[in-house]
Coordinates of C-alpha atoms and ligand atoms in Angstrom, one line a residue:
M1315 CA -30.1 -16.1 -0.7
A1316 CA -29.5 -15.0 -4.2
N1317 CA -26.4 -13.1 -2.7
V1318 CA -25.3 -16.3 -1.1
V1319 CA -25.7 -18.1 -4.4
S1320 CA -24.1 -15.6 -6.5
N1321 CA -21.2 -14.9 -4.1
S1322 CA -20.3 -18.4 -3.9
A1323 CA -20.4 -18.9 -7.0
R1324 CA -17.7 -15.9 -7.3
L1325 CA -16.2 -17.9 -5.1
L1326 CA -16.0 -21.1 -6.8
H1327 CA -15.0 -19.9 -9.8
A1328 CA -11.9 -18.6 -8.0
G1329 CA -11.1 -21.3 -6.2
F1330 CA -11.7 -23.2 -9.5
V1331 CA -9.2 -20.8 -11.4
L1332 CA -6.6 -21.2 -8.5
A1333 CA -6.8 -24.8 -8.3
R1334 CA -6.2 -25.1 -12.0
Y1335 CA -3.5 -23.0 -12.2
D1336 CA -2.2 -25.3 -9.0
A1337 CA -2.2 -21.7 -6.7
L1338 CA -4.2 -23.2 -4.1
I1339 CA -1.6 -26.2 -2.6
P1340 CA 1.6 -26.2 -3.7
A1341 CA 2.9 -29.3 -5.1
D1342 CA 4.5 -30.8 -3.0
Q1343 CA 1.9 -30.5 0.2
L1344 CA -0.8 -31.9 -2.2
M1345 CA -0.7 -35.0 -0.5
Q1346 CA -1.2 -34.0 3.1
A1347 CA -4.1 -32.0 1.8
P1348 CA -7.7 -33.3 3.0
W1349 CA -9.4 -35.2 0.4
P1350 CA -12.2 -32.9 -0.3
A1351 CA -9.6 -30.4 -1.7
R1352 CA -7.4 -33.1 -3.5
T1353 CA -10.7 -34.4 -5.1
L1354 CA -11.4 -30.7 -6.5
L1355 CA -8.2 -30.1 -7.4
K1356 CA -8.3 -33.1 -9.7
I1357 CA -11.5 -31.9 -11.1
A1358 CA -10.1 -28.2 -11.8
K1359 CA -7.3 -29.9 -13.6
L1360 CA -9.4 -32.0 -16.2
G1361 CA -7.8 -31.1 -19.2
R1362 CA -5.6 -29.0 -18.3
T1363 CA -2.5 -28.4 -20.8
E1364 CA 0.5 -27.8 -19.4
S1365 CA 1.1 -24.7 -21.0
L1366 CA -1.3 -22.5 -18.4
T1367 CA 1.5 -21.6 -16.4
G1368 CA 4.9 -19.5 -17.3
G1369 CA 7.1 -21.3 -15.1
E1370 CA 6.9 -23.0 -11.9
H1371 CA 7.2 -19.9 -9.4
N1372 CA 4.0 -18.0 -10.9
N1373 CA 1.0 -20.0 -10.8
L1374 CA -0.5 -17.9 -8.0
T1375 CA 0.5 -14.5 -10.1
S1376 CA -0.8 -16.1 -13.3
A1377 CA -4.1 -17.5 -12.0
L1378 CA -4.6 -13.8 -9.6
T1379 CA -4.0 -12.2 -13.2
R1380 CA -6.2 -14.3 -14.5
L1381 CA -9.4 -13.7 -12.0
G1382 CA -9.0 -9.8 -12.8
P1383 CA -8.5 -6.6 -10.9
S1384 CA -9.9 -7.4 -7.6
Y1385 CA -7.6 -10.1 -7.0
I1386 CA -4.5 -8.5 -8.6
K1387 CA -5.0 -5.9 -6.0
L1388 CA -5.9 -8.4 -3.1
G1389 CA -2.4 -10.6 -4.2
Q1390 CA -0.3 -6.7 -3.9
F1391 CA -1.8 -6.8 -0.5
L1392 CA -1.0 -9.9 0.3
A1393 CA 2.8 -9.9 -1.3
T1394 CA 3.5 -7.8 1.7
R1395 CA 3.0 -10.3 4.4
P1396 CA 5.1 -13.1 3.9
D1397 CA 4.7 -14.3 7.6
I1398 CA 1.2 -15.2 6.7
I1399 CA 1.6 -17.1 3.3
G1400 CA 5.0 -18.0 3.2
A1401 CA 8.1 -16.7 1.7
K1402 CA 7.8 -18.8 -1.5
R1403 CA 4.3 -17.0 -1.8
A1404 CA 5.2 -13.7 -0.9
F1405 CA 7.9 -13.6 -3.5
E1406 CA 5.8 -15.2 -6.3
L1407 CA 3.3 -12.4 -5.4
K1408 CA 6.0 -9.7 -5.6
I1409 CA 6.0 -10.0 -9.6
L1410 CA 2.3 -9.5 -10.0
Q1411 CA 2.2 -7.3 -12.6
D1412 CA -0.5 -4.7 -12.7
R1413 CA -0.2 -4.8 -16.5
L1414 CA -3.3 -6.0 -18.8
P1415 CA -4.1 -5.8 -22.3
A1416 CA -5.9 -2.1 -23.3
F1417 CA -9.3 -1.5 -24.1
A1418 CA -10.4 0.1 -27.7
D1419 CA -9.3 3.6 -28.2
A1420 CA -12.6 4.1 -29.6
E1421 CA -14.1 3.2 -26.0
A1422 CA -11.6 5.5 -24.6
R1423 CA -12.6 8.3 -26.5
A1424 CA -16.2 7.9 -25.8
I1425 CA -15.6 7.4 -21.8
V1426 CA -13.9 11.3 -22.3
E1427 CA -16.9 12.5 -24.1
R1428 CA -19.3 11.2 -21.9
E1429 CA -17.6 12.1 -18.7
L1430 CA -16.7 15.4 -19.7
G1431 CA -19.9 16.0 -21.6
K1432 CA -18.2 17.5 -25.2
P1433 CA -17.0 15.9 -28.4
I1434 CA -13.3 14.9 -28.0
A1435 CA -12.7 17.6 -30.8
E1436 CA -14.1 20.4 -28.5
L1437 CA -11.1 19.2 -26.1
F1438 CA -8.1 18.1 -27.6
T1439 CA -6.7 18.2 -31.0
N1440 CA -4.9 15.0 -30.7
F1441 CA -5.8 12.1 -28.7
G1442 CA -3.4 9.1 -29.0
P1443 CA -3.6 5.3 -28.4
A1444 CA -3.4 4.0 -24.9
I1445 CA 0.1 4.0 -23.6
A1446 CA 0.1 1.9 -20.6
A1447 CA -3.1 0.0 -19.5
A1448 CA -3.4 -1.5 -15.6
S1449 CA -6.0 -3.1 -13.6
I1450 CA -8.2 -0.2 -13.0
A1451 CA -7.3 2.3 -15.6
Q1452 CA -5.0 3.1 -18.9
V1453 CA -3.3 6.1 -19.8
H1454 CA -3.5 8.7 -23.0
K1455 CA -1.2 11.1 -24.4
A1456 CA -3.0 14.0 -25.9
V1457 CA -2.9 17.8 -26.4
T1458 CA -5.5 20.4 -25.3
L1459 CA -6.9 23.1 -27.5
E1460 CA -4.7 25.5 -25.9
G1461 CA -1.5 23.6 -27.1
K1462 CA -0.5 21.7 -23.6
T1463 CA 0.7 18.0 -23.9
V1464 CA -1.5 16.1 -21.6
A1465 CA -1.8 12.7 -19.7
V1466 CA -5.5 11.2 -20.0
K1467 CA -5.7 8.7 -17.4
I1468 CA -9.3 6.7 -17.8
L1469 CA -11.1 4.4 -15.9
R1470 CA -11.8 0.8 -17.1
P1471 CA -15.5 0.3 -18.5
N1472 CA -17.2 -1.0 -15.9
V1473 CA -14.8 -1.7 -13.3
E1474 CA -17.0 -0.1 -10.4
I1475 CA -19.3 -2.9 -11.0
R1476 CA -16.5 -5.9 -11.3
F1477 CA -14.9 -4.5 -7.9
G1478 CA -18.3 -4.1 -6.2
N1479 CA -19.1 -7.6 -6.8
D1480 CA -15.6 -9.2 -5.9
I1481 CA -15.7 -7.1 -2.9
E1482 CA -19.1 -8.7 -2.0
S1483 CA -17.7 -12.1 -2.6
F1484 CA -14.6 -11.7 -0.7
A1485 CA -17.1 -10.2 2.2
F1486 CA -19.0 -13.1 2.4
A1487 CA -16.0 -15.6 2.3
A1488 CA -14.7 -13.4 5.1
R1489 CA -17.8 -13.4 7.0
M1490 CA -18.0 -17.4 6.7
A1491 CA -14.4 -17.4 7.7
E1492 CA -14.8 -15.5 11.0
R1493 CA -17.8 -17.6 11.7
L1494 CA -16.6 -20.9 11.1
S1495 CA -12.6 -20.8 12.1
K1496 CA -11.4 -19.8 15.1
Q1497 CA -8.0 -19.0 13.1
G1498 CA -10.5 -16.9 11.0
K1499 CA -11.8 -14.7 13.8
R1500 CA -8.7 -14.2 15.1
L1501 CA -7.3 -12.9 11.8
R1502 CA -10.6 -10.7 11.4
P1503 CA -11.1 -10.7 7.8
T1504 CA -13.9 -8.5 7.7
S1505 CA -12.5 -5.6 9.0
A1506 CA -9.6 -6.1 6.0
V1507 CA -12.5 -6.2 3.7
A1508 CA -13.8 -3.2 4.8
M1509 CA -10.5 -1.7 4.6
L1510 CA -10.0 -2.9 1.0
K1511 CA -13.5 -1.7 0.0
D1512 CA -12.8 1.9 1.7
S1513 CA -9.4 2.4 -0.4
M1514 CA -10.7 0.9 -3.4
K1515 CA -13.6 3.7 -3.3
L1516 CA -11.1 6.4 -3.6
E1517 CA -9.3 4.6 -6.4
L1518 CA -11.7 4.4 -8.2
D1519 CA -12.8 8.2 -8.2
L1520 CA -10.2 10.1 -10.1
R1521 CA -11.4 13.4 -9.0
M1522 CA -9.9 11.7 -5.2
E1523 CA -6.4 11.1 -7.2
A1524 CA -6.9 14.5 -8.6
A1525 CA -7.0 16.4 -5.4
A1526 CA -4.0 14.3 -3.7
L1527 CA -2.2 15.6 -6.2
S1528 CA -3.3 19.0 -5.7
E1529 CA -2.6 18.7 -2.1
I1530 CA 0.5 17.3 -2.3
A1531 CA 1.5 19.9 -4.6
Q1532 CA 1.1 22.7 -2.3
N1533 CA 2.7 21.1 0.3
S1534 CA 5.7 20.4 -1.4
K1535 CA 5.6 23.7 -3.4
D1536 CA 9.5 24.4 -1.6
D1537 CA 10.6 21.1 -1.7
P1538 CA 14.1 20.7 -3.4
G1539 CA 14.1 18.1 -6.6
F1540 CA 10.4 17.1 -6.2
R1541 CA 7.6 17.9 -8.0
V1542 CA 3.8 16.7 -9.5
P1543 CA 2.5 17.4 -12.5
E1544 CA -0.1 19.6 -13.0
V1545 CA -3.9 18.9 -12.7
D1546 CA -6.2 20.1 -15.7
W1547 CA -8.9 20.5 -14.0
T1548 CA -11.3 21.2 -16.9
R1549 CA -10.8 17.8 -18.5
S1550 CA -10.7 16.0 -15.3
A1551 CA -14.3 14.4 -13.9
K1552 CA -15.0 10.9 -12.1
R1553 CA -13.9 8.7 -14.5
V1554 CA -11.2 11.1 -16.5
L1555 CA -8.0 12.6 -15.1
T1556 CA -6.0 14.8 -17.4
T1557 CA -2.7 16.2 -15.7
E1558 CA 0.6 18.0 -17.0
W1559 CA 2.5 15.4 -19.4
I1560 CA 5.7 14.6 -18.0
D1561 CA 8.5 14.1 -21.1
G1562 CA 11.0 12.2 -18.5
T1563 CA 13.2 9.4 -18.1
P1564 CA 11.6 6.6 -16.2
M1565 CA 13.4 5.7 -12.7
A1566 CA 13.3 2.0 -13.9
D1567 CA 15.8 3.1 -16.5
V1568 CA 18.9 3.7 -14.5
P1569 CA 21.4 3.5 -17.6
T1570 CA 19.3 6.3 -19.3
L1571 CA 19.4 8.4 -16.1
R1572 CA 23.0 7.8 -15.6
A1573 CA 24.0 8.3 -19.6
K1574 CA 22.2 11.7 -19.4
G1575 CA 24.5 13.0 -16.3
F1576 CA 22.2 13.0 -13.7
D1577 CA 23.7 12.3 -9.9
L1578 CA 21.9 9.5 -9.4
N1579 CA 22.9 9.5 -5.4
A1580 CA 21.4 12.8 -5.2
L1581 CA 18.3 11.8 -6.5
A1582 CA 18.5 8.4 -4.3
D1583 CA 18.3 10.6 -1.0
T1584 CA 15.8 13.2 -2.5
V1585 CA 13.7 9.8 -3.1
I1586 CA 13.9 8.7 0.5
Q1587 CA 13.7 12.5 2.1
S1588 CA 10.7 13.6 -0.1
F1589 CA 8.5 10.5 0.8
L1590 CA 9.6 11.1 4.9
R1591 CA 8.9 14.5 4.5
H1592 CA 5.5 13.9 3.0
A1593 CA 5.1 11.4 6.3
I1594 CA 6.5 12.9 8.7
R1595 CA 5.9 16.8 8.0
D1596 CA 2.3 16.9 6.1
G1597 CA 1.2 13.7 7.2
F1598 CA 0.1 13.0 3.6
F1599 CA 2.2 10.6 1.3
H1600 CA 2.3 8.8 -1.6
A1601 CA 1.7 5.0 -0.6
D1602 CA 2.6 3.4 -4.2
M1603 CA 6.1 4.9 -5.0
H1604 CA 7.1 1.9 -6.8
Q1605 CA 9.4 3.0 -9.9
G1606 CA 7.0 2.6 -12.4
N1607 CA 4.9 5.6 -10.9
L1608 CA 8.5 8.1 -10.9
I1609 CA 9.9 9.7 -13.5
V1610 CA 12.9 12.3 -13.9
D1611 CA 12.4 15.3 -15.7
P1612 CA 14.7 17.2 -18.1
N1613 CA 15.6 19.2 -15.3
G1614 CA 16.6 16.3 -12.9
T1615 CA 13.7 16.9 -10.8
L1616 CA 11.7 14.1 -9.4
V1617 CA 8.2 13.6 -10.7
A1618 CA 6.0 11.0 -8.7
L1619 CA 2.8 10.2 -10.6
D1620 CA 0.1 8.1 -9.3
F1621 CA -1.8 9.3 -6.6
G1622 CA -4.7 6.3 -6.3
I1623 CA -3.3 5.2 -3.2
T1624 CA -2.0 7.6 0.0
G1625 CA -1.9 7.3 3.3
R1626 CA -2.6 9.8 6.4
L1627 CA -0.9 10.2 9.5
S1628 CA -2.2 12.1 12.6
E1629 CA -0.6 14.8 14.3
G1630 CA 0.5 11.7 17.0
D1631 CA 1.6 9.1 14.1
R1632 CA 4.1 11.5 13.1
L1633 CA 5.1 12.3 16.7
F1634 CA 5.7 8.8 17.2
L1635 CA 7.1 8.2 13.6
A1636 CA 9.8 10.8 14.1
E1637 CA 10.9 9.4 18.0
I1638 CA 10.7 5.8 16.8
L1639 CA 13.2 6.9 14.0
Y1640 CA 15.3 9.2 15.9
G1641 CA 15.0 6.4 19.1
F1642 CA 16.6 3.8 17.0
I1643 CA 19.5 6.0 15.4
T1644 CA 20.7 7.1 18.8
R1645 CA 20.0 3.3 20.3
D1646 CA 17.8 4.4 22.8
Y1647 CA 15.3 1.6 23.3
F1648 CA 14.0 2.1 26.8
R1649 CA 12.7 5.8 25.0
I1650 CA 11.0 3.9 21.9
A1651 CA 9.5 1.9 24.2
Q1652 CA 8.2 4.4 26.5
V1653 CA 6.7 6.2 23.2
H1654 CA 4.3 3.1 22.3
F1655 CA 3.3 3.3 26.3
D1656 CA 2.5 7.5 25.9
A1657 CA 0.6 6.7 22.9
G1658 CA -1.5 4.6 24.2
Y1659 CA -0.6 2.1 21.9
V1660 CA 0.7 -0.8 24.1
P1661 CA -1.4 -1.4 27.1
D1662 CA -0.4 -0.3 30.1
T1663 CA -0.7 -4.0 31.4
Q1664 CA 2.7 -4.7 29.4
D1665 CA 5.9 -4.0 31.4
V1666 CA 7.8 -1.3 30.1
N1667 CA 11.4 -2.4 30.6
T1668 CA 10.7 -5.9 28.9
F1669 CA 9.1 -4.2 26.0
A1670 CA 12.8 -2.1 25.9
Q1671 CA 14.6 -5.5 26.0
A1672 CA 12.7 -7.2 23.2
L1673 CA 13.2 -3.5 21.1
R1674 CA 16.9 -3.9 22.1
A1675 CA 16.7 -7.7 20.3
I1676 CA 15.6 -6.2 17.2
G1677 CA 17.8 -2.9 16.9
E1678 CA 20.8 -4.0 17.8
P1679 CA 21.5 -6.6 15.1
I1680 CA 20.2 -3.9 12.6
M1681 CA 21.9 -0.7 13.7
G1682 CA 25.1 -3.0 14.0
L1683 CA 25.1 -3.6 10.3
P1684 CA 27.3 -1.4 8.1
A1685 CA 25.4 1.5 7.1
D1686 CA 24.2 0.4 3.4
Q1687 CA 22.5 -2.6 4.7
I1688 CA 20.4 -0.8 7.1
S1689 CA 16.7 -0.4 6.3
M1690 CA 14.4 1.9 8.4
G1691 CA 11.0 -0.2 6.4
R1692 CA 12.4 -3.8 7.6
L1693 CA 13.4 -2.1 11.0
I1694 CA 9.7 -0.9 11.2
T1695 CA 8.4 -3.9 10.1
Q1696 CA 10.3 -6.2 12.5
L1697 CA 9.3 -3.4 15.1
F1698 CA 5.3 -4.2 14.2
E1699 CA 6.4 -7.9 14.8
V1700 CA 7.3 -7.0 18.2
T1701 CA 4.9 -4.7 19.4
E1702 CA 1.9 -7.0 18.1
Q1703 CA 3.6 -9.9 20.8
F1704 CA 3.1 -7.1 23.3
Q1705 CA -0.4 -6.7 22.4
M1706 CA -0.3 -3.5 20.5
Q1707 CA -3.6 -2.9 18.1
A1708 CA -2.1 -2.9 14.8
Q1709 CA -2.7 0.9 13.2
P1710 CA -3.3 0.6 9.5
Q1711 CA -2.3 3.7 8.9
L1712 CA 1.2 3.0 10.3
L1713 CA 1.2 -0.5 8.3
L1714 CA 0.8 1.3 4.9
L1715 CA 3.8 3.5 5.8
Q1716 CA 5.8 0.7 6.6
K1717 CA 5.2 -1.1 3.0
T1718 CA 5.9 2.0 1.6
M1719 CA 8.9 2.9 3.4
V1720 CA 10.4 -0.6 2.2
V1721 CA 9.6 -0.2 -1.5
T1722 CA 10.6 3.7 -1.4
E1723 CA 14.1 2.1 0.2
G1724 CA 14.4 -0.6 -2.4
V1725 CA 13.8 2.2 -5.5
A1726 CA 16.6 4.4 -3.7
R1727 CA 19.0 1.7 -3.5
T1728 CA 18.8 1.0 -7.1
L1729 CA 20.0 4.5 -7.8
N1730 CA 22.8 4.1 -4.8
P1731 CA 23.5 0.9 -4.1
T1732 CA 25.5 1.9 -0.8
L1733 CA 22.9 4.5 0.3
N1734 CA 23.2 5.0 3.8
I1735 CA 19.6 5.6 4.7
W1736 CA 19.4 6.9 8.1
K1737 CA 22.3 9.7 6.7
A1738 CA 19.5 10.6 4.0
G1739 CA 16.9 10.8 6.3
E1740 CA 18.1 12.1 9.6
P1741 CA 18.1 15.6 8.5
V1742 CA 14.1 15.6 7.6
V1743 CA 13.3 13.8 11.0
R1744 CA 15.7 16.2 12.9
H1745 CA 14.4 19.3 11.1
W1746 CA 10.9 18.6 11.7
I1747 CA 11.5 17.7 15.5
E1748 CA 13.7 20.6 16.0
R1749 CA 10.8 22.9 14.4
K1750 CA 8.2 21.0 15.9
L1751 CA 9.5 21.1 20.1
G1752 CA 12.5 23.1 20.0
P1753 CA 16.0 22.5 19.9
L1754 CA 17.1 18.8 20.4
G1755 CA 19.3 19.3 23.6
K1756 CA 16.6 20.9 25.7
I1757 CA 14.6 18.2 25.6
E1758 CA 16.9 15.7 26.2
Q1759 CA 18.0 17.6 29.5
A1760 CA 14.3 17.5 30.2
G1761 CA 15.2 13.4 30.2
G1762 CA 12.1 12.8 28.4
S1763 CA 10.7 11.6 25.4
F1764 CA 9.1 13.9 22.9
M1765 CA 5.9 12.3 24.0
S1766 CA 6.0 12.6 27.4
L1767 CA 6.4 16.5 27.0
A1768 CA 3.8 16.2 24.4
R1769 CA 1.9 14.9 26.8
L1770 CA 2.0 17.7 29.6
G1771 CA -0.6 19.9 27.6
L1772 CA 1.0 19.9 23.9
K1773 CA -0.9 17.3 21.4
I1774 CA -2.6 14.8 23.5
P1775 CA -6.3 15.8 23.0
A1776 CA -5.9 15.7 19.2
I1777 CA -4.0 12.6 19.6
I1778 CA -7.0 11.0 21.7
E1779 CA -9.5 12.4 19.0
D1780 CA -7.4 10.7 16.3
A1781 CA -7.7 7.5 17.7
H1782 CA -11.0 7.8 18.5
R1783 CA -12.3 8.9 15.1
I1784 CA -9.9 6.0 13.1
T1785 CA -11.7 3.5 15.7
R1786 CA -15.2 4.7 15.0
K1787 CA -14.5 5.0 11.3
L1788 CA -13.6 1.3 11.3
S1789 CA -16.2 -0.1 13.8
D1790 CA -18.8 1.5 11.4
M1791 CA -17.3 -0.2 8.2
A1792 CA -16.7 -3.4 9.6
N1793 CA -19.9 -3.3 11.4
T1794 CA -18.4 -5.3 14.3
E1795 CA -16.9 -4.6 17.5
P1796 CA -14.2 -2.1 17.9
P1797 CA -11.8 -3.6 15.5
K1798 CA -8.3 -3.9 15.7
P1799 CA -7.7 -3.9 11.6
S1800 CA -4.8 -4.2 9.4
Q1801 CA -4.7 -4.9 6.1
W1802 CA -2.7 -8.2 5.9
R1803 CA -5.7 -9.5 7.4
T1804 CA -7.0 -10.0 3.9
A1805 CA -4.8 -13.2 4.0
A1806 CA -8.0 -14.8 5.5
V1807 CA -10.1 -13.9 2.7
L1808 CA -8.0 -16.1 0.4
A1809 CA -8.1 -18.7 3.0
G1810 CA -11.8 -18.2 3.7
A1811 CA -12.7 -18.3 0.0
A1812 CA -10.9 -21.7 0.1
A1813 CA -12.3 -23.4 2.8
L1814 CA -15.9 -22.9 1.4
V1815 CA -14.6 -23.9 -1.8
V1816 CA -13.6 -27.1 -0.4
M1817 CA -17.0 -27.1 1.3
A1818 CA -19.0 -26.8 -1.6
I1819 CA -17.1 -30.0 -3.1
E1820 CA -17.6 -31.8 -0.2
M1821 CA -21.4 -31.2 -0.1
V1822 CA -21.5 -32.0 -3.7
L1823 CA -19.5 -35.4 -3.3
K1824 CA -21.4 -36.3 -0.7
Ligands
LIG3095 N1 1.5 13.1 -16.1 C1 2.3 11.5 -17.1 N2 3.5 12.0 -17.9 C2 4.1 11.2 -18.6 N3 3.2 9.8 -18.5 C3 2.5 9.5 -17.3 C4 2.1 10.3 -16.8 N4 0.9 9.7 -16.1 C5 0.9 8.3 -16.4 N5 1.9 8.2 -17.5 C6 2.3 7.2 -17.6 O1 1.5 6.4 -17.2 C7 1.5 5.5 -16.3 C8 0.5 4.9 -15.9 O2 0.2 6.1 -15.2 P1 -0.6 5.8 -13.1 O3 -1.3 6.7 -12.9 O4 0.8 4.9 -12.9 O5 -1.5 4.9 -13.9 P2 -1.5 3.5 -12.9 O6 -2.9 3.6 -12.2 O7 -2.4 2.5 -14.0 O8 -0.8 2.7 -12.5 C9 3.1 5.8 -15.9 O9 3.8 4.9 -15.3 C10 3.4 6.3 -17.0 O10 4.5 5.7 -17.9
LIG3096 MG1 0.9 3.5 -11.5

């Protein structure tokens, strides 16, 4: 009962802030809203000054920023689903900055000393002020006793507690939404919240980020033009991560990159190829590849930072992905369709030819565009929209990949606006397929897809096992029947929160 009260209170506060910022219901739809919602909005806006929001387009963004870290994360989730929250709002959320005021240096030093069990003076000869501060952590530049310059990332004080509370409220709202509304049930918000919780657990343990850096370093040690900062394990703990300082040019600063004489086209290729290599070859990829997390070092090497969010793909997922990309490149829609059936992603009750026809309807208009306008990420986005209509279970790991692909392509295109993404990516896809399954020609002669061949005895047990493992894990987390989870379903959480707030107000007013 106490939980219900505190969760409701927190949600009520969230609803209040959203309403105060005009973020709950767009001003032009206000008159169509039910009366309790209109009353709530009026109450929330009592005494509000117009300066609350910085412009007509960022009400939701301002409100979420004000509500704090977990809501910022939620907003980042929702930004990728215009089909759920509308194009305008998704666009608004895209500019949701993950930048907050820094916490005090003294506090940062205290956390480092507590976590590493030594006074600062025994760890660093110099410990500078924060150079960047975001919702979860901030970064300081420091020099070790051995004279190495390092970046020290420190979790915000009490951030775990805050996330814990907010996630509990989200879960509560999700349960209510599932119980109260048909739409809420279909969107399965509880499994989405469970996923958000799982991903936050990793992000809030910097040892996991250190391990991710180390794993990517090992996987990519022979990759051309790409590296990650080295981890200083002796100065890292749950709340502190120390890595080699990269003295480079931020990827966002294209004019300086150009002025320094770097080959921007080659860099754009490296961005795409590194991402695809990690996803397809290694099955472990950086899932937050925006410009702010990329630096170019003085040798022109692309350095990726910030491994708080990563994605994993099973052997089966990787085969599947390679097949899809290759299928679209060769415009072999039947093959792409067959792959979905072979992988068990689309149920046998569906018709493979009709599915292939739907794939052609997405593929042809896109593949017919000039090469510099084709986006793999968008293609896959549309693919998932169609697969859903054919009752394909949502595959969260593939959704994360698709989202990252769109971001990665955006970064590459800022470096080279005429980039042909297929051309940049094809060598990686082809190389992997060839290495995995022998010469392409042989397979084409065999007349089947790689998946079908694989099915003849290669990897199917592993694929099935993976599928079982993922399903089991997710159903443990969601604590319900075997879920079809996907991140975008978090959208329903917001809807649930709003519904609750409206109900509460209705009760008060009665
Ligand atoms: N090893 C590093 N070398 C140089 N700058 C770094 C390093 N690590 C982080 N930074 C700087 O700090 C910023 C924030 O670090 P990041 O790991 O991305 O944290 P967050 O999760 O808060 O985004 C980066 O955008 C970059 O400017
Ligand atoms: Mg970052």
